[in-house]
């Protein structure tokens, strides 16, 4: 007996049942949901590129040129000159030898970790890492250790006892908290133990660093400091897919052994072309990053005045800590009824009793919308 209804009822009773809202408009600041206009404060489209006219035009033209499907995996006949050009541009952008496209960030993480460590090795992960990094570590067959969030002292202790090759894995910007990993310290600890450091910068690329190069650009860390760099394309890039960047040997190893690379269909060439267009915008239009900073500062100043429970984040991810799952759901529903879309993040995505409203900002938000959100948040969590 599977007894799925019992499990589902149990989730409902604990305020952990998940459901989807159906969106009836393009991804943007203003969405339509249930036929009603609503302001979007939960997207990862930080720079407002998902619905950018230039990116859309390039995508359309590329579909005319390349068709829709890629036909097969990269190693069979799915790797076009469009994919290849994007890989070269991403390598140059990240100042790495090479970059390799994956179909999603989840697959990039699973594939890279499993290709680098296995039985007899050790993988060490920040406790608050994204689920795809934790899953990659767990399924790799390596000894799996979690260190206290951002605690290099604890990591150091674990490394002293680790066996085989050691791979340290961390989010760049933590996806549910918004804070940045202590990358310089992590890299120093890694070097002391001849370990490698892998950074998943899903939320930093495009947003942090003077040129949008993310946490490694901001911290000035090269390929010798962060051997494995992961970026996703579905967030600030506004398109879809992901990549791993690093040394020639790393990329050749992934092409030859990463199962989530080998055994899956390449993403459409038109998506690669659209991503090249968004990369150009992301690099040149630094006003989008400046705009985000202004909005985040306005939000934090306003929230402090209203005594809202903010978290220590300077990124466009600005969670409001609520605690109980039920309370987060009720607050999110209240916001929705007042025309604001903010998602309630509950366990197991975050630790028990650490449910939160995950507010995110886009370069396209207006000051008045930030103020409207602040006012509604104050009422929602009372
Ligand atoms: C979103 C996210 C991923 C997954 O990327 P997808 O391309 O959506 O599969 C991986 N890591 C982190 C930190 C993320 O936030």
mmCIF file of N, CA and C and ligand atoms in Angstrom, residues 44 46 103-109 129-133 170-176 200-203 230-235 240-242 317 358, ligand 1:
data_model
loop_
_atom_site.group_PDB
_atom_site.id
_atom_site.type_symbol
_atom_site.label_atom_id
_atom_site.label_comp_id
_atom_site.label_asym_id
_atom_site.label_seq_id
_atom_site.Cartn_x
_atom_site.Cartn_y
_atom_site.Cartn_z
ATOM 1 N N UNK A 44 13.898 34.843 -9.966
ATOM 2 C CA UNK A 44 15.363 34.920 -9.971
ATOM 3 C C UNK A 44 15.864 35.648 -11.227
ATOM 4 N N UNK A 46 16.918 38.430 -12.004
ATOM 5 C CA UNK A 46 17.364 39.634 -11.293
ATOM 6 C C UNK A 46 17.595 40.848 -12.188
ATOM 7 N N UNK A 103 22.361 21.038 -19.298
ATOM 8 C CA UNK A 103 20.970 21.411 -19.561
ATOM 9 C C UNK A 103 20.319 22.146 -18.401
ATOM 10 N N UNK A 104 20.736 21.826 -17.165
ATOM 11 C CA UNK A 104 20.236 22.578 -16.006
ATOM 12 C C UNK A 104 21.344 22.652 -14.953
ATOM 13 N N UNK A 105 21.164 23.562 -13.999
ATOM 14 C CA UNK A 105 22.110 23.679 -12.894
ATOM 15 C C UNK A 105 22.098 22.426 -12.026
ATOM 16 N N UNK A 106 20.927 21.875 -11.850
ATOM 17 C CA UNK A 106 20.802 20.638 -11.064
ATOM 18 C C UNK A 106 21.696 19.554 -11.673
ATOM 19 N N UNK A 107 21.639 19.446 -12.978
ATOM 20 C CA UNK A 107 22.435 18.405 -13.657
ATOM 21 C C UNK A 107 23.922 18.738 -13.642
ATOM 22 N N UNK A 108 24.262 20.010 -13.765
ATOM 23 C CA UNK A 108 25.677 20.411 -13.718
ATOM 24 C C UNK A 108 26.282 19.999 -12.373
ATOM 25 N N UNK A 109 25.543 20.264 -11.298
ATOM 26 C CA UNK A 109 26.056 19.954 -9.967
ATOM 27 C C UNK A 109 26.175 18.450 -9.737
ATOM 28 N N UNK A 129 23.865 24.445 1.711
ATOM 29 C CA UNK A 129 23.968 24.345 0.254
ATOM 30 C C UNK A 129 22.641 24.001 -0.408
ATOM 31 N N UNK A 130 22.530 24.407 -1.668
ATOM 32 C CA UNK A 130 21.366 24.080 -2.496
ATOM 33 C C UNK A 130 21.188 22.562 -2.600
ATOM 34 N N UNK A 131 19.935 22.126 -2.685
ATOM 35 C CA UNK A 131 19.609 20.693 -2.727
ATOM 36 C C UNK A 131 20.380 19.945 -3.814
ATOM 37 N N UNK A 132 20.621 20.583 -4.947
ATOM 38 C CA UNK A 132 21.307 19.878 -6.041
ATOM 39 C C UNK A 132 22.751 19.561 -5.674
ATOM 40 N N UNK A 133 23.376 20.409 -4.860
ATOM 41 C CA UNK A 133 24.758 20.146 -4.415
ATOM 42 C C UNK A 133 24.759 19.029 -3.376
ATOM 43 N N UNK A 170 30.385 24.629 -2.175
ATOM 44 C CA UNK A 170 29.567 25.686 -1.539
ATOM 45 C C UNK A 170 28.752 26.480 -2.565
ATOM 46 N N UNK A 171 27.609 26.977 -2.118
ATOM 47 C CA UNK A 171 26.903 28.010 -2.878
ATOM 48 C C UNK A 171 27.796 29.252 -2.877
ATOM 49 N N UNK A 172 27.757 30.087 -3.909
ATOM 50 C CA UNK A 172 28.442 31.374 -3.893
ATOM 51 C C UNK A 172 27.610 32.337 -3.063
ATOM 52 N N UNK A 173 26.406 32.644 -3.562
ATOM 53 C CA UNK A 173 25.395 33.366 -2.789
ATOM 54 C C UNK A 173 24.385 32.307 -2.359
ATOM 55 N N UNK A 174 24.093 32.225 -1.059
ATOM 56 C CA UNK A 174 23.188 31.182 -0.583
ATOM 57 C C UNK A 174 21.762 31.492 -1.010
ATOM 58 N N UNK A 175 21.144 30.496 -1.660
ATOM 59 C CA UNK A 175 19.920 30.757 -2.412
ATOM 60 C C UNK A 175 18.726 31.133 -1.543
ATOM 61 N N UNK A 176 18.675 30.646 -0.306
ATOM 62 C CA UNK A 176 17.523 30.934 0.542
ATOM 63 C C UNK A 176 17.847 31.971 1.619
ATOM 64 N N UNK A 200 29.145 27.058 -6.586
ATOM 65 C CA UNK A 200 27.945 27.174 -7.414
ATOM 66 C C UNK A 200 27.437 28.607 -7.279
ATOM 67 N N UNK A 201 27.657 29.411 -8.317
ATOM 68 C CA UNK A 201 27.309 30.832 -8.233
ATOM 69 C C UNK A 201 26.015 31.152 -8.975
ATOM 70 N N UNK A 202 25.029 30.289 -8.805
ATOM 71 C CA UNK A 202 23.732 30.458 -9.477
ATOM 72 C C UNK A 202 23.148 31.860 -9.266
ATOM 73 N N UNK A 203 23.331 32.410 -8.049
ATOM 74 C CA UNK A 203 22.697 33.702 -7.748
ATOM 75 C C UNK A 203 23.656 34.893 -7.788
ATOM 76 N N UNK A 230 30.511 26.846 -11.113
ATOM 77 C CA UNK A 230 29.236 26.532 -11.763
ATOM 78 C C UNK A 230 28.397 27.794 -11.866
ATOM 79 N N UNK A 231 27.782 27.986 -13.015
ATOM 80 C CA UNK A 231 26.851 29.104 -13.175
ATOM 81 C C UNK A 231 25.564 28.579 -13.790
ATOM 82 N N UNK A 232 24.450 29.236 -13.477
ATOM 83 C CA UNK A 232 23.210 28.821 -14.127
ATOM 84 C C UNK A 232 22.740 29.937 -15.046
ATOM 85 N N UNK A 233 21.981 29.575 -16.062
ATOM 86 C CA UNK A 233 21.564 30.539 -17.076
ATOM 87 C C UNK A 233 20.091 30.939 -16.934
ATOM 88 N N UNK A 234 19.368 30.258 -16.064
ATOM 89 C CA UNK A 234 17.935 30.509 -15.894
ATOM 90 C C UNK A 234 17.633 31.624 -14.904
ATOM 91 N N UNK A 235 18.669 32.188 -14.284
ATOM 92 C CA UNK A 235 18.429 33.237 -13.287
ATOM 93 C C UNK A 235 18.787 34.599 -13.895
ATOM 94 N N UNK A 240 17.967 29.754 -19.987
ATOM 95 C CA UNK A 240 17.812 28.399 -19.449
ATOM 96 C C UNK A 240 19.109 27.639 -19.644
ATOM 97 N N UNK A 241 19.444 26.778 -18.675
ATOM 98 C CA UNK A 241 20.642 25.959 -18.808
ATOM 99 C C UNK A 241 21.649 26.307 -17.728
ATOM 100 N N UNK A 242 22.854 25.781 -17.871
ATOM 101 C CA UNK A 242 23.898 26.011 -16.866
ATOM 102 C C UNK A 242 25.256 25.698 -17.485
ATOM 103 N N UNK A 317 18.513 38.838 -2.897
ATOM 104 C CA UNK A 317 17.709 37.880 -2.130
ATOM 105 C C UNK A 317 17.588 38.436 -0.716
ATOM 106 N N UNK A 358 10.621 34.707 0.986
ATOM 107 C CA UNK A 358 11.837 34.976 0.210
ATOM 108 C C UNK A 358 11.532 36.077 -0.802
HETATM 109 C C1 LIG B 1 18.557 27.320 -9.040
HETATM 110 C C2 LIG B 1 19.787 26.704 -8.483
HETATM 111 C C3 LIG B 1 20.328 25.566 -9.068
HETATM 112 C C4 LIG B 1 19.623 24.797 -10.134
HETATM 113 O O1 LIG B 1 19.729 25.396 -11.375
HETATM 114 P P1 LIG B 1 18.656 25.018 -12.488
HETATM 115 O O2 LIG B 1 19.271 25.484 -13.742
HETATM 116 O O3 LIG B 1 17.413 25.724 -12.127
HETATM 117 O O4 LIG B 1 18.503 23.527 -12.419
HETATM 118 C C5 LIG B 1 21.530 25.112 -8.606
HETATM 119 N N1 LIG B 1 22.170 25.735 -7.583
HETATM 120 C C6 LIG B 1 21.656 26.809 -6.966
HETATM 121 C C7 LIG B 1 22.400 27.444 -5.838
HETATM 122 C C8 LIG B 1 20.439 27.320 -7.399
HETATM 123 O O5 LIG B 1 19.899 28.362 -6.777
#
